[in-house]
mmCIF file of C-alpha atoms in Angstrom:
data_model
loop_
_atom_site.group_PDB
_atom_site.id
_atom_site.type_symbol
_atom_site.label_atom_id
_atom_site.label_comp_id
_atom_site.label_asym_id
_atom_site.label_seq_id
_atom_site.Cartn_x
_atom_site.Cartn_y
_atom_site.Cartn_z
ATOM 1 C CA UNK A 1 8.723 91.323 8.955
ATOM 2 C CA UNK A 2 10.659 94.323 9.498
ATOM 3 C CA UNK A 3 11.089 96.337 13.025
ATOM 4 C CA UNK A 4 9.327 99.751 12.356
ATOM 5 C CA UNK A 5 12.316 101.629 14.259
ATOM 6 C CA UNK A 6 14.853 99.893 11.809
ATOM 7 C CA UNK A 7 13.663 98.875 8.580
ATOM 8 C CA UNK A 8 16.842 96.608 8.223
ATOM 9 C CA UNK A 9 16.325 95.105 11.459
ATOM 10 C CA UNK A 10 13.869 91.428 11.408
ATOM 11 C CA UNK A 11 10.898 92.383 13.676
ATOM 12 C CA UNK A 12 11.220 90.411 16.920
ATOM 13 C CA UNK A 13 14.440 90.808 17.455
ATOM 14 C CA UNK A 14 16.486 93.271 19.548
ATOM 15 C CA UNK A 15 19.422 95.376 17.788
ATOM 16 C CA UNK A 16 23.033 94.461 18.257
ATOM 17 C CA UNK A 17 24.740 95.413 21.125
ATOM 18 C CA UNK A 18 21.402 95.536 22.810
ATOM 19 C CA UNK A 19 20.407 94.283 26.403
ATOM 20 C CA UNK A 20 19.047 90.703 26.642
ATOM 21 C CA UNK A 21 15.305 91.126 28.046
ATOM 22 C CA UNK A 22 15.327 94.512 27.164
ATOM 23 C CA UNK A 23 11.675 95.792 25.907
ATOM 24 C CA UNK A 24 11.447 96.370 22.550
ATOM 25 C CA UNK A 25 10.527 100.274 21.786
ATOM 26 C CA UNK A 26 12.822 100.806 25.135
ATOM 27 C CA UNK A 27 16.052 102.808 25.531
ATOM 28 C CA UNK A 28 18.698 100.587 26.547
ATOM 29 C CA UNK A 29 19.168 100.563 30.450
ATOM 30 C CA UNK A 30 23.158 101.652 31.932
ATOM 31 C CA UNK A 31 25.313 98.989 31.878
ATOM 32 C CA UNK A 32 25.623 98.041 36.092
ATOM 33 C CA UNK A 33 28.893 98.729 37.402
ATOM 34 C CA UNK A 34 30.320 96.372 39.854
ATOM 35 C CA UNK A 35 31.604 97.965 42.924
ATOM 36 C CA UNK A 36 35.432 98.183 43.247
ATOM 37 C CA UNK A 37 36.762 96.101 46.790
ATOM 38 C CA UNK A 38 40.850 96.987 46.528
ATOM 39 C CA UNK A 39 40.114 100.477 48.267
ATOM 40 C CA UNK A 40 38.825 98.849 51.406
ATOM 41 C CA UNK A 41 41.859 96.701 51.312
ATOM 42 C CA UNK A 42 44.437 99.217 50.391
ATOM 43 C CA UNK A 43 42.599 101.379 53.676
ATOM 44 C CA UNK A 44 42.989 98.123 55.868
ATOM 45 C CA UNK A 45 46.887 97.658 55.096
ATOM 46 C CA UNK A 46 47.164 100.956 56.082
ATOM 47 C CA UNK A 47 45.671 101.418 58.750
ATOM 48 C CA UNK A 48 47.163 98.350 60.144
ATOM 49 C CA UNK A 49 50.310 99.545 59.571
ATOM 50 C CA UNK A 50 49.386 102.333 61.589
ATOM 51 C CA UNK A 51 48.691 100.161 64.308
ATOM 52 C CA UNK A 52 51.963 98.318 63.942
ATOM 53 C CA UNK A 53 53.711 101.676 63.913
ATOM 54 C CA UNK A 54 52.025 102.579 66.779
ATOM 55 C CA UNK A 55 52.672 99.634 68.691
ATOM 56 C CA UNK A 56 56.438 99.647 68.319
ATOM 57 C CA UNK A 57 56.692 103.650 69.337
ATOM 58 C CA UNK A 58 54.830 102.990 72.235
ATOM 59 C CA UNK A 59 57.237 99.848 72.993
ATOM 60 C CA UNK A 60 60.559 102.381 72.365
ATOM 61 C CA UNK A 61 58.760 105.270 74.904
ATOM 62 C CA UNK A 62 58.412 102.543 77.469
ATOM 63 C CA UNK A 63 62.040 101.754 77.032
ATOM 64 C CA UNK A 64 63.351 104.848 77.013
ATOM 65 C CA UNK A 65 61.353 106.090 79.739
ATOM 66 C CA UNK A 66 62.187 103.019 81.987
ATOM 67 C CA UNK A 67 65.882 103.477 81.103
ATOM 68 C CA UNK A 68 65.944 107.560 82.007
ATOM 69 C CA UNK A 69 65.593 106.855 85.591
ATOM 70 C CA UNK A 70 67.933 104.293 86.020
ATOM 71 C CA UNK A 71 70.603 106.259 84.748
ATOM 72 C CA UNK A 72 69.177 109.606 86.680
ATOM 73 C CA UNK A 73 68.850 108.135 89.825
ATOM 74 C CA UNK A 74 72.558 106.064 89.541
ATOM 75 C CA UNK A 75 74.372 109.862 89.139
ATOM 76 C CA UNK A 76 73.129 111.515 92.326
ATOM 77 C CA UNK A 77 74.414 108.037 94.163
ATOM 78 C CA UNK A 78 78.107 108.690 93.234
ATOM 79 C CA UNK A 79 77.792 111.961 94.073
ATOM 80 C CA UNK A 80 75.650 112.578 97.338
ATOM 81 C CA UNK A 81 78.655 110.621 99.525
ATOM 82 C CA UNK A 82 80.750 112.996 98.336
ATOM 83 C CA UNK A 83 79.091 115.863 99.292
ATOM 84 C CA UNK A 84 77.840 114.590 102.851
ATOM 85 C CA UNK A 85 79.678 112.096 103.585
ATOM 86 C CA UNK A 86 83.417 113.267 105.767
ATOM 87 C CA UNK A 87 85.889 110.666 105.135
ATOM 88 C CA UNK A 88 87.519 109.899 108.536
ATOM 89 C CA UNK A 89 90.873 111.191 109.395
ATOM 90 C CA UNK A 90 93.053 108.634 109.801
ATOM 91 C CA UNK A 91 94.694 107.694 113.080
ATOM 92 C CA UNK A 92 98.483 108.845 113.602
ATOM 93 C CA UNK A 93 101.100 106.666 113.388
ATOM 94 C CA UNK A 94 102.974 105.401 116.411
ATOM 95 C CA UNK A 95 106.193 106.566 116.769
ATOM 96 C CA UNK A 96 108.839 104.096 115.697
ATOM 97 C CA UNK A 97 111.814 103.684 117.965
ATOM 98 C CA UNK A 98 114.729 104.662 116.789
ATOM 99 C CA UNK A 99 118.553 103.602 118.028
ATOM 100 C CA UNK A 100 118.823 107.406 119.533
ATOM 101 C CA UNK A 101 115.218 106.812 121.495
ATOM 102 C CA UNK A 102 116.977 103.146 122.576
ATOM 103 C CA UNK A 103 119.821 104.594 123.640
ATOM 104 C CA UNK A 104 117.996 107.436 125.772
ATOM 105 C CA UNK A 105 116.523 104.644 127.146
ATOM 106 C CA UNK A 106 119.169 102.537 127.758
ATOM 107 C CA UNK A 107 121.071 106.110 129.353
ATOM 108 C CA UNK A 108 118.078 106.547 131.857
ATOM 109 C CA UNK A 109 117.894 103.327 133.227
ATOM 110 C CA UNK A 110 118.101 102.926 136.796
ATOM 111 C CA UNK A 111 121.527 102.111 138.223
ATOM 112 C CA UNK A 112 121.934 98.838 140.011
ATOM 113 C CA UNK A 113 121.523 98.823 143.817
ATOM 114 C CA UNK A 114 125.045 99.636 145.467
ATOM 115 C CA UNK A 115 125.802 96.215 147.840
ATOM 116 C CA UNK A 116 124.842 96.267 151.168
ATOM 117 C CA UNK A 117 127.962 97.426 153.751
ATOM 118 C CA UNK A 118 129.807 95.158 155.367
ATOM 119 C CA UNK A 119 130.778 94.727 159.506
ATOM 120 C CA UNK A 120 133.982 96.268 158.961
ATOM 121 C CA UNK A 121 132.863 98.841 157.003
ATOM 122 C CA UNK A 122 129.798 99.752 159.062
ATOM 123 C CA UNK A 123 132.043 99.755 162.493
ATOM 124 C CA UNK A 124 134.650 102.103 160.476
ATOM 125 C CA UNK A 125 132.199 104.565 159.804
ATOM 126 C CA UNK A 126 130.774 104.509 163.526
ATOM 127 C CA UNK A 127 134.589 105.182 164.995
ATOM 128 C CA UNK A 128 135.151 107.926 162.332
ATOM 129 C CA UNK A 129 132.142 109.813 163.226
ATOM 130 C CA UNK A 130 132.874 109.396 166.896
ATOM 131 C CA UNK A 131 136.720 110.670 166.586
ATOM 132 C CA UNK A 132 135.145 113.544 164.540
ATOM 133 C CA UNK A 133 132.803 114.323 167.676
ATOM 134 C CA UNK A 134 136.182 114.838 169.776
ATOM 135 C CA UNK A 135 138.794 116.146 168.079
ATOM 136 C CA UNK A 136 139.494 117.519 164.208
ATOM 137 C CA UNK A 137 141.467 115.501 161.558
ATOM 138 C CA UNK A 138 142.800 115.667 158.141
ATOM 139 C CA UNK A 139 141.378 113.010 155.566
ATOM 140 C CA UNK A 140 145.063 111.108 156.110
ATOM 141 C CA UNK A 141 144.930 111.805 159.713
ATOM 142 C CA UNK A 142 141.526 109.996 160.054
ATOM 143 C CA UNK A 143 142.262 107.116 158.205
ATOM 144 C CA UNK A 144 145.744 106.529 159.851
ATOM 145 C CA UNK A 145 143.687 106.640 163.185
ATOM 146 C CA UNK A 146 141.067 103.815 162.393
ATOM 147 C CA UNK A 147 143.851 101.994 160.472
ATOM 148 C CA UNK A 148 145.590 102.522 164.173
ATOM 149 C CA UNK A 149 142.247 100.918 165.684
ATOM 150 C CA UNK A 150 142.906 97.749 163.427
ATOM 151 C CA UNK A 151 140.577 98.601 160.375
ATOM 152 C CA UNK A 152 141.637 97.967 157.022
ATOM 153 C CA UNK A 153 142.980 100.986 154.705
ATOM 154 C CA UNK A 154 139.768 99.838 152.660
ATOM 155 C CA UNK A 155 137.445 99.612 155.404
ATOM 156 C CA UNK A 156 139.025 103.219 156.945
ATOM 157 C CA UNK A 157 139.323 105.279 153.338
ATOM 158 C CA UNK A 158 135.357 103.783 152.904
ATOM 159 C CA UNK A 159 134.469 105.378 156.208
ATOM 160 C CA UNK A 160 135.968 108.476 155.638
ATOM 161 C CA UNK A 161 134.743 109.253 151.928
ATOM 162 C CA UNK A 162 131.076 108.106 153.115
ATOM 163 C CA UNK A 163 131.085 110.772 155.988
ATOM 164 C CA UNK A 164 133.005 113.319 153.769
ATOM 165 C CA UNK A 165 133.777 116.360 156.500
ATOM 166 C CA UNK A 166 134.931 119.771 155.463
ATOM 167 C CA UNK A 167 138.454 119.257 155.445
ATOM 168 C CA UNK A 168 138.709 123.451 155.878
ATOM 169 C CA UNK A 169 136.320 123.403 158.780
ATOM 170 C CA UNK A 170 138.692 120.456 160.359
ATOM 171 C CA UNK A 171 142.240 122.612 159.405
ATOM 172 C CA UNK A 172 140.750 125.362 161.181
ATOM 173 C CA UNK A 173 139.796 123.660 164.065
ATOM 174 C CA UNK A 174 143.475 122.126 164.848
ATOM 175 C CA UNK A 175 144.876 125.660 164.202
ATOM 176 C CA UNK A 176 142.730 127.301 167.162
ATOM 177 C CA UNK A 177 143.314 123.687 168.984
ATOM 178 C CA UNK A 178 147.480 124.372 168.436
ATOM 179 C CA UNK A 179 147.346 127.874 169.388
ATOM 180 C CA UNK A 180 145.684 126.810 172.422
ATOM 181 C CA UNK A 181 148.568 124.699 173.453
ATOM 182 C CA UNK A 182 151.013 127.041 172.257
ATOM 183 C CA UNK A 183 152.564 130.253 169.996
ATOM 184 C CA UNK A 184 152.698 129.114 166.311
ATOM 185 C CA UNK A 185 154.155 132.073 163.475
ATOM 186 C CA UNK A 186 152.067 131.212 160.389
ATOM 187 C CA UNK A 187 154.603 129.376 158.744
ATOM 188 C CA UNK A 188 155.147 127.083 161.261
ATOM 189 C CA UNK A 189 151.297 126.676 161.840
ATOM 190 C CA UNK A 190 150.574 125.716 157.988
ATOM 191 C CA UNK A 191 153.740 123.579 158.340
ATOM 192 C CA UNK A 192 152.280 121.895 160.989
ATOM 193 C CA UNK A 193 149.144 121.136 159.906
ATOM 194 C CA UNK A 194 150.975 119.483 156.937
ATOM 195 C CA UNK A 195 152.788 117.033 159.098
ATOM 196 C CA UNK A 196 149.111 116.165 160.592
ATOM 197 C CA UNK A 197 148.000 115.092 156.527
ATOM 198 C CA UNK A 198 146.294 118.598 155.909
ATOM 199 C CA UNK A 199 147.151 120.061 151.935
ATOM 200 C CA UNK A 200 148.908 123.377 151.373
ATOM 201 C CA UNK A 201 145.414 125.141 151.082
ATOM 202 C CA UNK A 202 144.071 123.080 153.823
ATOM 203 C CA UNK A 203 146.660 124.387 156.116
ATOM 204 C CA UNK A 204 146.404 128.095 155.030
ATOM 205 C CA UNK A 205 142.760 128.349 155.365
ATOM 206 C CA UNK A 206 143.321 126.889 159.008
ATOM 207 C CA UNK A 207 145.760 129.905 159.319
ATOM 208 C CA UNK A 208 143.822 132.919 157.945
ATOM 209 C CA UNK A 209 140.549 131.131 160.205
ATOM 210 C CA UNK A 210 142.989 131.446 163.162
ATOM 211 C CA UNK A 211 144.102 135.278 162.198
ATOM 212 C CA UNK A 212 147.540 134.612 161.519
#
């Protein structure tokens, strides 16, 4: 028995190439396509990769942005003491001594004490100043007198240096005293007053206070 639609085909059974359980007298149904799965798992690489990109920029902003003000804020604090900050002046050195700063010392130092006077000295003074009171005398007139009195030539030139009279004032003093005893030229007045221990100006200052 022979299919009406294909006279070389048995009847009852379906053409070559032809469905199973397809109806006979039937166009052959599409072949079913089975759906394709490496798109959704090309899409979820990606995107994961996306996510891993996005995951390490974030980390390297965090970073960098924790780093920037570390080093912004460590540049205004060498700086700002600069600015403000007044270093202190320092104190002046002390002077150092030096051997000319020694030696001024050593040059203004206070002399020793002179030693106390002795009796003898003492008395000699006391008997010059009271021969002075009565009469006048050369510097070698006075001493001769206290040496006459006993007192050493030490004691006596002591006595006399300490009191120190104006020699002058005395020379003028015996001149007038002479003239009052008697007539003197000048000559023989500034000789005289020689002989009594008076010097050569002594004498002639004694002369010219007496008007000769």
């Amino acid at each position: 028995m022979t299919n009406p639609s294909d006279p070389n085909q048995p009847y009852g059974q379906q053409p070559y190439g032809a469905p199973q359980g397809q109806p006979y007298g039937q166009p052959p149904a599409e072949p079913v396509k089975k759906k394709r799965k490496w798109p959704w798992i090309v899409g979820a690489v990606v995107v994961l990769f996306v996510i891993i990109g996005i995951a390490g920029g974030g980390g390297d902003s965090d970073s960098e942005t924790t780093a920037a003000p570390a080093t912004t804020s460590a540049a205004p604090a060498a700086v700002a003491p600069a600015q403000t900050t007044v270093a202190p002046q320092p104190a002046p050195a002390a002077p150092q001594a030096t051997a000319e700063s020694v030696e001024e010392v050593e040059t203004v130092a206070p002399a020793p004490a002179a030693p106390a006077e002795t009796a003898g000295q003492r008395n000699a003074v006391r008997s010059a100043e009271q021969y002075l009171d009565v009469g006048a005398f050369s510097r070698q007139g006075l001493i001769g007198q206290l040496e006459f009195e006993n007192y050493s030539t030490e004691d006596a030139t002591y006595a006399v240096d300490k009191i120190a009279p104006d020699f002058n004032e005395q020379a003028a003093k015996s001149a007038e005293a002479y003239l009052d005893i008697s007539g003197f030229s000048r000559q023989s007045l500034i000789d005289q007053l020689v002989f009594e221990g008076y010097t050569d100006e002594q004498a002639a200052y004694g002369a010219d206070s007496a008007g000769l």
